[in-house]
Coordinates of N, CA and C in Angstrom, one line a residue:
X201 N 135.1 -57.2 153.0 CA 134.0 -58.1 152.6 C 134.6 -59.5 152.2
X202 N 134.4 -60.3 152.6 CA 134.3 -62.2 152.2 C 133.8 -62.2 150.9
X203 N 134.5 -63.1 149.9 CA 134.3 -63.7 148.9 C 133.1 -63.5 148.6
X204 N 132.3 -64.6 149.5 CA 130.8 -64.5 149.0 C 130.0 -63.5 149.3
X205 N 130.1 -62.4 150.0 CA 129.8 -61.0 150.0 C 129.8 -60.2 148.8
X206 N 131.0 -60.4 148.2 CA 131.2 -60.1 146.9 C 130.4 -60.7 145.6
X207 N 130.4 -61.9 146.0 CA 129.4 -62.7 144.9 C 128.2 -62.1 144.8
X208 N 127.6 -62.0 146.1 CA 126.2 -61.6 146.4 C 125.9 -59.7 145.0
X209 N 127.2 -59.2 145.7 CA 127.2 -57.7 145.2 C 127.1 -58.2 143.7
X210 N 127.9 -58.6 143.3 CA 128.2 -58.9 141.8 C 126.6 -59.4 140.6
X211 N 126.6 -58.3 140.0 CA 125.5 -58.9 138.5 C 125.9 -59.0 137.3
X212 N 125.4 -60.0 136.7 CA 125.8 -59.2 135.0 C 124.9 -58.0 135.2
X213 N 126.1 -57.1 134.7 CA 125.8 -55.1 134.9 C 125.4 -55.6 133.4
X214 N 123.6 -54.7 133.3 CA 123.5 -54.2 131.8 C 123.5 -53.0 131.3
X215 N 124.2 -52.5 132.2 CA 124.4 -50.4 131.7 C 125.9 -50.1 132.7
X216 N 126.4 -50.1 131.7 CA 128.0 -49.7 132.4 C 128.1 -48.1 132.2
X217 N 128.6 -47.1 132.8 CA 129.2 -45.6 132.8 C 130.2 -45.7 132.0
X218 N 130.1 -45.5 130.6 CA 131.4 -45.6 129.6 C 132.6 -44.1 130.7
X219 N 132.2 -43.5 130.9 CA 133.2 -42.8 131.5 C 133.7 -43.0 133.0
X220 N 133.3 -43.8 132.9 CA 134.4 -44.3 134.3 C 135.6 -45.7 133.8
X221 N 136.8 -45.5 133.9 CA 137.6 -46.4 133.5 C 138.4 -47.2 134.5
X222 N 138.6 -48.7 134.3 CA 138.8 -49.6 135.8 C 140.4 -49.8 135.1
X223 N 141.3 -49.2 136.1 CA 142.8 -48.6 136.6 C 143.3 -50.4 135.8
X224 N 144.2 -50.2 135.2 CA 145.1 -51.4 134.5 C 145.5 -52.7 135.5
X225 N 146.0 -51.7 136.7 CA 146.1 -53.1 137.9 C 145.4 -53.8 138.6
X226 N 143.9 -53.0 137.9 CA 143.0 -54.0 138.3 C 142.8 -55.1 137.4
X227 N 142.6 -54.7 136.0 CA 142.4 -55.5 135.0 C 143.6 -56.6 134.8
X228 N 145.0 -56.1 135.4 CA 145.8 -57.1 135.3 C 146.2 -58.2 136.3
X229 N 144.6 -57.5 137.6 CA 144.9 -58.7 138.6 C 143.7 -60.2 138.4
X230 N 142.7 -59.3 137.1 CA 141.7 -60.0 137.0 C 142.5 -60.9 135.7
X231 N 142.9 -60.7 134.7 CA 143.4 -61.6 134.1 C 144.6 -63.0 134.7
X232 N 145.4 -62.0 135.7 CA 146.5 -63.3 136.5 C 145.9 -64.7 137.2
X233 N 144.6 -63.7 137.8 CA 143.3 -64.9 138.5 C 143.0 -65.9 137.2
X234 N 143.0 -65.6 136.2 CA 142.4 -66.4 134.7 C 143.4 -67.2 134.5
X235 N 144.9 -66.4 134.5 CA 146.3 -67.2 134.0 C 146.4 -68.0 135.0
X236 N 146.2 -68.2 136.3 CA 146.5 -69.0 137.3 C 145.0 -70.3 137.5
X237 N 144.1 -70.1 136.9 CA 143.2 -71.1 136.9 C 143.7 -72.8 136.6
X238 N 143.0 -73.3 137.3 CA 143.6 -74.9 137.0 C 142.8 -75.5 135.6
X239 N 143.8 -75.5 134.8 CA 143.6 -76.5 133.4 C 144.1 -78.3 133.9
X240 N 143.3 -78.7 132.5 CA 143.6 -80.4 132.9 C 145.1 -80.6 132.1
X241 N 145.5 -81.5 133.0 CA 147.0 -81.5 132.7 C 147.9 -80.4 132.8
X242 N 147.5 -79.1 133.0 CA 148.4 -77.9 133.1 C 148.7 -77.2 131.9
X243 N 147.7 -77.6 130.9 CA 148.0 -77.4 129.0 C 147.9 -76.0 129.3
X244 N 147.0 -75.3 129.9 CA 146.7 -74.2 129.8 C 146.3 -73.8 128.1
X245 N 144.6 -74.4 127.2 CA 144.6 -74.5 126.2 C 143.7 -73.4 125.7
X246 N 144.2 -72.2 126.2 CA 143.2 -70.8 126.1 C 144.3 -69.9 125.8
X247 N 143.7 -68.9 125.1 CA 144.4 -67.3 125.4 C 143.5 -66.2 125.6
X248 N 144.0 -65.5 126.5 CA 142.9 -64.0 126.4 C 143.5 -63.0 125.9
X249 N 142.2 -62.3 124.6 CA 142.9 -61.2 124.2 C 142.1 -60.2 125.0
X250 N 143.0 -58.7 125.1 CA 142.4 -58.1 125.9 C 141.8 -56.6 125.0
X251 N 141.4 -55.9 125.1 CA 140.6 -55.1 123.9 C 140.1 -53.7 124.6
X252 N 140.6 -52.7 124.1 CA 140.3 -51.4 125.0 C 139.8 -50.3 123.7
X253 N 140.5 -50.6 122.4 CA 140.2 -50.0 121.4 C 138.5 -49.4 121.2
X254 N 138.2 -48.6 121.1 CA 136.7 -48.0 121.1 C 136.4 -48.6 120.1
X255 N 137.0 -48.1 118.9 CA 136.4 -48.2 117.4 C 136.2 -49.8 117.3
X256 N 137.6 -51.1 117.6 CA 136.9 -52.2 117.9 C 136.0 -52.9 118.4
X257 N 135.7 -51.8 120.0 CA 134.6 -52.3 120.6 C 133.3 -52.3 119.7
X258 N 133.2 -51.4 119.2 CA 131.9 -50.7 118.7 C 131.8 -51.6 117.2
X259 N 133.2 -52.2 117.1 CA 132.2 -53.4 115.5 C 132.0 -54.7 116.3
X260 N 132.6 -54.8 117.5 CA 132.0 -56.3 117.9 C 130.8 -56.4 118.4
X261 N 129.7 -55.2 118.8 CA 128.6 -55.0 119.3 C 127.7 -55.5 118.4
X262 N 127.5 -55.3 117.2 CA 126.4 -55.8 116.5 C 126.6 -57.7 116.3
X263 N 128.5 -58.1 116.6 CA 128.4 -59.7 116.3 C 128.3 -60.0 117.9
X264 N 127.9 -59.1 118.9 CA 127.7 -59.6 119.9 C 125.8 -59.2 120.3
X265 N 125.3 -59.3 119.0 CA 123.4 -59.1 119.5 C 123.0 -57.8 120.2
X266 N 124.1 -56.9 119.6 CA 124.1 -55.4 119.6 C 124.0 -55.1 121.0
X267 N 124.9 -56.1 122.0 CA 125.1 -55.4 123.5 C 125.9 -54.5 124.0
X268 N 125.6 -53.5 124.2 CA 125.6 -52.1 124.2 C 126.8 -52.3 125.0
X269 N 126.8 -53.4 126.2 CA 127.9 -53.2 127.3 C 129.0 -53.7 126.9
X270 N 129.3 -54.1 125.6 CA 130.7 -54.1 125.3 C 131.3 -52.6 124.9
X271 N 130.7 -52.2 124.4 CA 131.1 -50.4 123.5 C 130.8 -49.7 124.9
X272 N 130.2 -50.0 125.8 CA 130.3 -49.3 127.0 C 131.8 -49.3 128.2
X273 N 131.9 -50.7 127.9 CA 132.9 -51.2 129.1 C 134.2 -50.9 129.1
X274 N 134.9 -50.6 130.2 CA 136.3 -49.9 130.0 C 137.2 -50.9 129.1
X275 N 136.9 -52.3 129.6 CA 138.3 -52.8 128.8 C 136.9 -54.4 128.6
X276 N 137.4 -55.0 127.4 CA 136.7 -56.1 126.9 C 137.7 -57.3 126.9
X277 N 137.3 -58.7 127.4 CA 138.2 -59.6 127.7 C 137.2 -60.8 126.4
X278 N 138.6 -61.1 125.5 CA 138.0 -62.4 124.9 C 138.7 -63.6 125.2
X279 N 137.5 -64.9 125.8 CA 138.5 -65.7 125.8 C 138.4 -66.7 124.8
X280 N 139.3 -67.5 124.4 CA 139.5 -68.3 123.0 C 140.3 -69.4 123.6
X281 N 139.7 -70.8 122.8 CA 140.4 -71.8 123.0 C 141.1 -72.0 122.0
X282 N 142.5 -73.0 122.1 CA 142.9 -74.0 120.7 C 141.9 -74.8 120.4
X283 N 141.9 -74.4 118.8 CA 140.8 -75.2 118.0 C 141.6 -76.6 118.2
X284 N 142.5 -77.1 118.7 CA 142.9 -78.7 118.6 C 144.1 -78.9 119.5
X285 N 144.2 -79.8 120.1 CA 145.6 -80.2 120.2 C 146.8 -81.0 119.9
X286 N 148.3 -80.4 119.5 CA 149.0 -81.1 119.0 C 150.4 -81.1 119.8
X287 N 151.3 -81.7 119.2 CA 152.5 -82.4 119.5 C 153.1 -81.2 120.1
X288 N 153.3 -79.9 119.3 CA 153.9 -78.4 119.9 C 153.4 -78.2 120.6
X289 N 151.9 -77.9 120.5 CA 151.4 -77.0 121.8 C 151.7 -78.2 123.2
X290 N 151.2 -79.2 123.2 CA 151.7 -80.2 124.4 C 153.5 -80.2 125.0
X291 N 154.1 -80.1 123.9 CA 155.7 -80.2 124.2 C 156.1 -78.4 124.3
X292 N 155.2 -78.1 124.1 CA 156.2 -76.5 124.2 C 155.5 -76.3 126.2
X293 N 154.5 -76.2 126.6 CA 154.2 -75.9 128.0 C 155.4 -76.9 129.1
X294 N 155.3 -78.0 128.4 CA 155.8 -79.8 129.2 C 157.3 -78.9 129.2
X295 N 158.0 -78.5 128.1 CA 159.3 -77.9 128.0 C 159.4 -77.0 128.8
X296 N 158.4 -75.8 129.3 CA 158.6 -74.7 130.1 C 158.7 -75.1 131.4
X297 N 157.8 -76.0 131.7 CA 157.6 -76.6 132.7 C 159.0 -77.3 133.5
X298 N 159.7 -78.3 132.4 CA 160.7 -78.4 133.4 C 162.1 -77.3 133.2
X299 N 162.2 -76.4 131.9 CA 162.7 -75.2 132.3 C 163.0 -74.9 133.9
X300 N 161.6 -74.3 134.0 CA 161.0 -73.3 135.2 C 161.4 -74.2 136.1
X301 N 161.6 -75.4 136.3 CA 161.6 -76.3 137.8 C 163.2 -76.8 137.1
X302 N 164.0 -76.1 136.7 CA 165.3 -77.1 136.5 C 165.4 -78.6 136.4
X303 N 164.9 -79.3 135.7 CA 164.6 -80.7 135.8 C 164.8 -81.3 133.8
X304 N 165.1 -82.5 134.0 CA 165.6 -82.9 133.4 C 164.7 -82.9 132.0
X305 N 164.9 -82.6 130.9 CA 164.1 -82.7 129.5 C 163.0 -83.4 129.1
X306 N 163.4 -84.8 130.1 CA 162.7 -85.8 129.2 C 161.7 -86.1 131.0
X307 N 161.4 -85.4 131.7 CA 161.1 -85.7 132.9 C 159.5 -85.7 133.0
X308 N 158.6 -85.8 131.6 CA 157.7 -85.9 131.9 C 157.3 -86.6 130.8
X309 N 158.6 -87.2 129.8 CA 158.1 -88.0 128.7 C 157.2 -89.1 128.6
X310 N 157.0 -89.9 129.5 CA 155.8 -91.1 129.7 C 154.5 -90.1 129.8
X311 N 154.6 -88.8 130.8 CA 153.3 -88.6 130.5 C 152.9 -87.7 129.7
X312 N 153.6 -87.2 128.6 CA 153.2 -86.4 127.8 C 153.1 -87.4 126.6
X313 N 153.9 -88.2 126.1 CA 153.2 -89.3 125.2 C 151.6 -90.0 125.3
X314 N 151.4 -90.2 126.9 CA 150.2 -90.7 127.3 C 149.2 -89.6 126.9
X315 N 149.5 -88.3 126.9 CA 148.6 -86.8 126.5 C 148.4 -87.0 124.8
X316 N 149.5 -87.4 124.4 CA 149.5 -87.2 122.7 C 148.7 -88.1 122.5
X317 N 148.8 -89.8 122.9 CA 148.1 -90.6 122.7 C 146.4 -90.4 122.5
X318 N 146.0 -90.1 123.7 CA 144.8 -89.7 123.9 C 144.3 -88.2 123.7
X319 N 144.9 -87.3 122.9 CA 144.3 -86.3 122.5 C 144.2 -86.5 120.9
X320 N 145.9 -86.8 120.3 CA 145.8 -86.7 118.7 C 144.9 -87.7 118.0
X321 N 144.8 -88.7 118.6 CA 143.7 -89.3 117.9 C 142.0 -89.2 118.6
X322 N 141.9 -87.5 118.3 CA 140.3 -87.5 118.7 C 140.0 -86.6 117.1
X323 N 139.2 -86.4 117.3 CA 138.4 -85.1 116.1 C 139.0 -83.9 117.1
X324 N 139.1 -82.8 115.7 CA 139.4 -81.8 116.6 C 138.6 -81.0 117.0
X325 N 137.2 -81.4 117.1 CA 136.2 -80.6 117.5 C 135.7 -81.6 119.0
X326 N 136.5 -82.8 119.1 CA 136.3 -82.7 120.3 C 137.5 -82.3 121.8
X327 N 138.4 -82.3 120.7 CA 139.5 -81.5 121.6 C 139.3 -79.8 121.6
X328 N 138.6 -79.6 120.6 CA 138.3 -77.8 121.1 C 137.1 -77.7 122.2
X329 N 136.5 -78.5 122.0 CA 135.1 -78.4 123.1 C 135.9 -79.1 124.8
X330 N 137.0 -79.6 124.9 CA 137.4 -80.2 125.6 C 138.7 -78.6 126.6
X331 N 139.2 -78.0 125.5 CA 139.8 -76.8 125.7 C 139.0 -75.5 126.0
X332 N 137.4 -75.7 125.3 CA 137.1 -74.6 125.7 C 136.4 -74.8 127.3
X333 N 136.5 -76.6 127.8 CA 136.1 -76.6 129.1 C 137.0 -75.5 130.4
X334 N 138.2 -75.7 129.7 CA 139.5 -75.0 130.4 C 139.3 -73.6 130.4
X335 N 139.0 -73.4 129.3 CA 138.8 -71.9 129.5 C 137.4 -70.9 130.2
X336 N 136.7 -71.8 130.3 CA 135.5 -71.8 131.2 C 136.1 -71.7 132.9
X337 N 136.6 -72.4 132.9 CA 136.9 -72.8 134.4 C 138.3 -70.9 134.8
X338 N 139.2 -70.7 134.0 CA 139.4 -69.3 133.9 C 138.3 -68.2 134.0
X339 N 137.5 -68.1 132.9 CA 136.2 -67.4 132.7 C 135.4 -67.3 134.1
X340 N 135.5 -68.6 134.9 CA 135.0 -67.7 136.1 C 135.9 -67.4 137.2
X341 N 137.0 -67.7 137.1 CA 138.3 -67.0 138.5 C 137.9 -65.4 137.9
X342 N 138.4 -65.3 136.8 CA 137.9 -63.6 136.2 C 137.0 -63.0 136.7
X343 N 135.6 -63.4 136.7 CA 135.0 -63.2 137.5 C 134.6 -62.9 138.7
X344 N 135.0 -64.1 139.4 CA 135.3 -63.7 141.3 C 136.3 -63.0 141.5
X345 N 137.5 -62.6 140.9 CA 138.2 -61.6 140.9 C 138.0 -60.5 140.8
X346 N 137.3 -60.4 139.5 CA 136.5 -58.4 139.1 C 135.7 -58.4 140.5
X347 N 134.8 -59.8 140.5 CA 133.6 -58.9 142.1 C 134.5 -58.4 143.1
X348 N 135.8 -59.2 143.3 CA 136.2 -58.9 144.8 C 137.1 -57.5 144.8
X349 N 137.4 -57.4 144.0 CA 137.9 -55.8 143.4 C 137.1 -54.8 142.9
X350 N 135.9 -55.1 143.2 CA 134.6 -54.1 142.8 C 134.8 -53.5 141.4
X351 N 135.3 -54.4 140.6 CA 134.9 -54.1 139.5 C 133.1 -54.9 138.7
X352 N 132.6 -54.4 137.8 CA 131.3 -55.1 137.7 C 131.8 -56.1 136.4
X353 N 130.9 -56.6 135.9 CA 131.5 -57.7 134.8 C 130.3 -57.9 134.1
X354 N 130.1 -58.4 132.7 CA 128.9 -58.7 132.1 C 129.5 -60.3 131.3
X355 N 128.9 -61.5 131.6 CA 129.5 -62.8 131.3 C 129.1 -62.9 130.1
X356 N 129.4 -62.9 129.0 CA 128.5 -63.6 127.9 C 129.1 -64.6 126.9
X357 N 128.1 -65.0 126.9 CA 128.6 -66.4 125.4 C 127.6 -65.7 124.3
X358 N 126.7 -64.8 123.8 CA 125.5 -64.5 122.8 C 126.3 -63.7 122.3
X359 N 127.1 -64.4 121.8 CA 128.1 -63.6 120.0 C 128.1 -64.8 119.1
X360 N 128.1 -64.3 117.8 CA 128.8 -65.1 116.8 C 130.3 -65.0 116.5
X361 N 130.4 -67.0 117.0 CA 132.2 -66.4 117.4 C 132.6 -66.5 116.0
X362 N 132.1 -66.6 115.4 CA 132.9 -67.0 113.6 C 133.1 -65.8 113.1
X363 N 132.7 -65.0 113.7 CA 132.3 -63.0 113.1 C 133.5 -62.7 114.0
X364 N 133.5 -63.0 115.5 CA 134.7 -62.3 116.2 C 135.3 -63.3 116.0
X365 N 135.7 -64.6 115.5 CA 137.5 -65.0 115.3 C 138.4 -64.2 114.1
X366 N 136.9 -64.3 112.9 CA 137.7 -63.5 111.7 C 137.7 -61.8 112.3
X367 N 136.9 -61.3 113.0 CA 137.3 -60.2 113.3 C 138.7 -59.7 113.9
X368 N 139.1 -60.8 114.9 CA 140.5 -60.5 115.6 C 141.2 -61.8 114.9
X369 N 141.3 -62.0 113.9 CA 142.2 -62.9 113.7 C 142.4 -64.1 114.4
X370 N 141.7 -65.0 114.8 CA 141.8 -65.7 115.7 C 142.3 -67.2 115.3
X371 N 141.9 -67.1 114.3 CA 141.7 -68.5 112.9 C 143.4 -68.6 113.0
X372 N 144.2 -67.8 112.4 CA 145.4 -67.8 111.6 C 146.7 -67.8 113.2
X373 N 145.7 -67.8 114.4 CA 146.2 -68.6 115.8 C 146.1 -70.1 115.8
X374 N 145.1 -70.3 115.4 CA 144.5 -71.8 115.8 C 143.5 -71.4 117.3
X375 N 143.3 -70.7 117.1 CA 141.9 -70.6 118.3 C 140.7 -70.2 118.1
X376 N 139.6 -70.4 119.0 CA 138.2 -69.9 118.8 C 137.8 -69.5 119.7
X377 N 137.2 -68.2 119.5 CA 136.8 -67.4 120.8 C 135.4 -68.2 121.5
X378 N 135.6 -68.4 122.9 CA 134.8 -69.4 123.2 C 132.9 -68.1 124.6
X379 N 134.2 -67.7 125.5 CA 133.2 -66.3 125.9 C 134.4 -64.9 125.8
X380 N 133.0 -64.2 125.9 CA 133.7 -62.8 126.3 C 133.2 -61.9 127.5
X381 N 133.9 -60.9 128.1 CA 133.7 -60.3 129.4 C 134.5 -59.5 129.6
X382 N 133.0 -58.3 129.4 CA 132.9 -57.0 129.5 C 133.7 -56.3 130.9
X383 N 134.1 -55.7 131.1 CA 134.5 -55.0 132.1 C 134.3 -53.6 132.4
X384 N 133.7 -53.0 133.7 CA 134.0 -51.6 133.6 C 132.9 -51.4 135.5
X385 N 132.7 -49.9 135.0 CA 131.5 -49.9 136.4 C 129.9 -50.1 136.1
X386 N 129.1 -50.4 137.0 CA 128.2 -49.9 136.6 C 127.0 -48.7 136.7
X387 N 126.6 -48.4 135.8 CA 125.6 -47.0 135.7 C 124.3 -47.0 136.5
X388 N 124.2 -47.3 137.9 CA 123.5 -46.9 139.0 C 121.9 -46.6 138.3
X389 N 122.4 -45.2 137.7 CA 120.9 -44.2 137.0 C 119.9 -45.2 136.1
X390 N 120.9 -46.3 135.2 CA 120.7 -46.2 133.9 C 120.2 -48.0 134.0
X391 N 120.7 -48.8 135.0 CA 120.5 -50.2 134.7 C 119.2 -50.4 135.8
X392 N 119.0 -51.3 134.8 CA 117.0 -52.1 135.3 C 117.1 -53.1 135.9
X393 N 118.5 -53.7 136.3 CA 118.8 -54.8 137.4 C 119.5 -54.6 138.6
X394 N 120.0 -53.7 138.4 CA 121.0 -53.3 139.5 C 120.9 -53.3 140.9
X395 N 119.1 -52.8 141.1 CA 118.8 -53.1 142.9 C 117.9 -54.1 143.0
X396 N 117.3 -54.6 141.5 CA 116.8 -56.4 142.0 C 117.8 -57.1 142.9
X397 N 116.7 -58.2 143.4 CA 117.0 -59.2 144.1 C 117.3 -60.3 143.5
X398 N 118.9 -60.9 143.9 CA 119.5 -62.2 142.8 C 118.8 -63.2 143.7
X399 N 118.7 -64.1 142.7 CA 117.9 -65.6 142.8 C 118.6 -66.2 142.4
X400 N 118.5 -67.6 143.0 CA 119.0 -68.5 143.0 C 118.2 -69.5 143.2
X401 N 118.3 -70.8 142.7 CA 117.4 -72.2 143.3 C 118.2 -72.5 144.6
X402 N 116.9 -72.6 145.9 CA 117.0 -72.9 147.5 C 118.3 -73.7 147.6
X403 N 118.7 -74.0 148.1 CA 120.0 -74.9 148.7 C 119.3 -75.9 148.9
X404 N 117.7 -76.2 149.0 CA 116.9 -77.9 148.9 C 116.9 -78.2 147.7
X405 N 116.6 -77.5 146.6 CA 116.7 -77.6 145.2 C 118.6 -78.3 144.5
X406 N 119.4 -77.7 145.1 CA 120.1 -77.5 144.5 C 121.1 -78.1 144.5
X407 N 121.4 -78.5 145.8 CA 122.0 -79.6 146.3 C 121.9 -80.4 147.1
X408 N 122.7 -81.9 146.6 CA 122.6 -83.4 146.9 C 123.6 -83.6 148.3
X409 N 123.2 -84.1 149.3 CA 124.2 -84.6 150.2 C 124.0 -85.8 150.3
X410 N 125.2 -86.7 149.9 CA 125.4 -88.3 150.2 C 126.3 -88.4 151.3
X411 N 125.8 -89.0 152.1 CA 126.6 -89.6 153.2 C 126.7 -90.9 153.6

């Protein structure tokens, strides 16, 4: 199946089969798709925690609006931005960076001062809204990954992330959990969406062509 075959297949599943569990090398191809996503400047200003524990699933359900398909799903993906950017986090990647390409130390010093410039002096709530753009743009490779691997996925932002940062510790990182996504199959018998028809606005609606 093509990409968009897969799209087509893919729903937010709202009844997953807690007993069926999606094999680790899938879950670890659906995260690489996330780790390989293009961030601005290459900060890469996210992390994903990944969450299989039952008993945890089952206290983040009620700070997730009591959605059943996290305590259902085989494995639960949180993604979290840096609540800010600073001098380490910019110089520790810029450092790996010319590591990994053998290149000289200071080989990207004009443009990582230009980064410091223009990030350190923002609020840091506009540099977290700015990080959690980045992690958005992961949040959906994840996505088109699980569809094309036939795994099902449930996307959501309707949690209180202040309940799940203090829940996983997220604060004493410097991050904020921005979405999370569910993983697992879905329950055929049990879900009320499953053989609806996905909608969309027409392709006249939807899009502009300038020529």
């Amino acid at each position: 199946m093509k990409l968009l075959d897969k799209l087509q297949w893919r729903y937010a599943t709202k009844k997953f089969d807690p007993s069926k569990k999606v094999d680790q090398t899938l879950i670890d191809q659906i995260i690489e798709a996330a780790r390989l996503a293009p961030t601005s400047s290459g900060l890469q200003p996210f992390r994903i925690i990944e969450i299989t524990n039952q008993e945890l699933k089952e206290k983040i359900v009620p700070i997730a609006r009591n959605q059943q398909q996290i305590a259902d799903s085989s494995h639960l993906l949180v993604f979290a931005a840096w609540d800010n950017y600073t001098t380490e986090r910019i110089d520790y990647i810029y450092n790996l960076i010319t590591t990994e390409r053998n290149q000289p130390a200071d080989q990207y010093k004009p443009y990582t001062d230009m980064l410091k410039n223009a990030y350190l002096n923002r609020p840091a709530q506009e540099n977290f809204e700015h990080a959690a753009r980045q992690a958005y743009i992961a949040f959906g490779m994840a996505i088109a990954e699980a569809a094309d691997l036939g795994v099902d996925a449930t996307p959501m932002e309707g949690f209180d992330s202040d309940a799940l940062d203090e829940l996983l510790g997220l604060n004493a990182k410097g991050l904020k959990s921005v979405t999370i996504l569910p993983l697992g199959y879905r329950d055929e018998s049990k879900d009320w969406l499953v053989h609806l028809k996905k909608v969309r606005h027409p392709d006249s609606e939807f899009l502009t062509r300038i020529k």
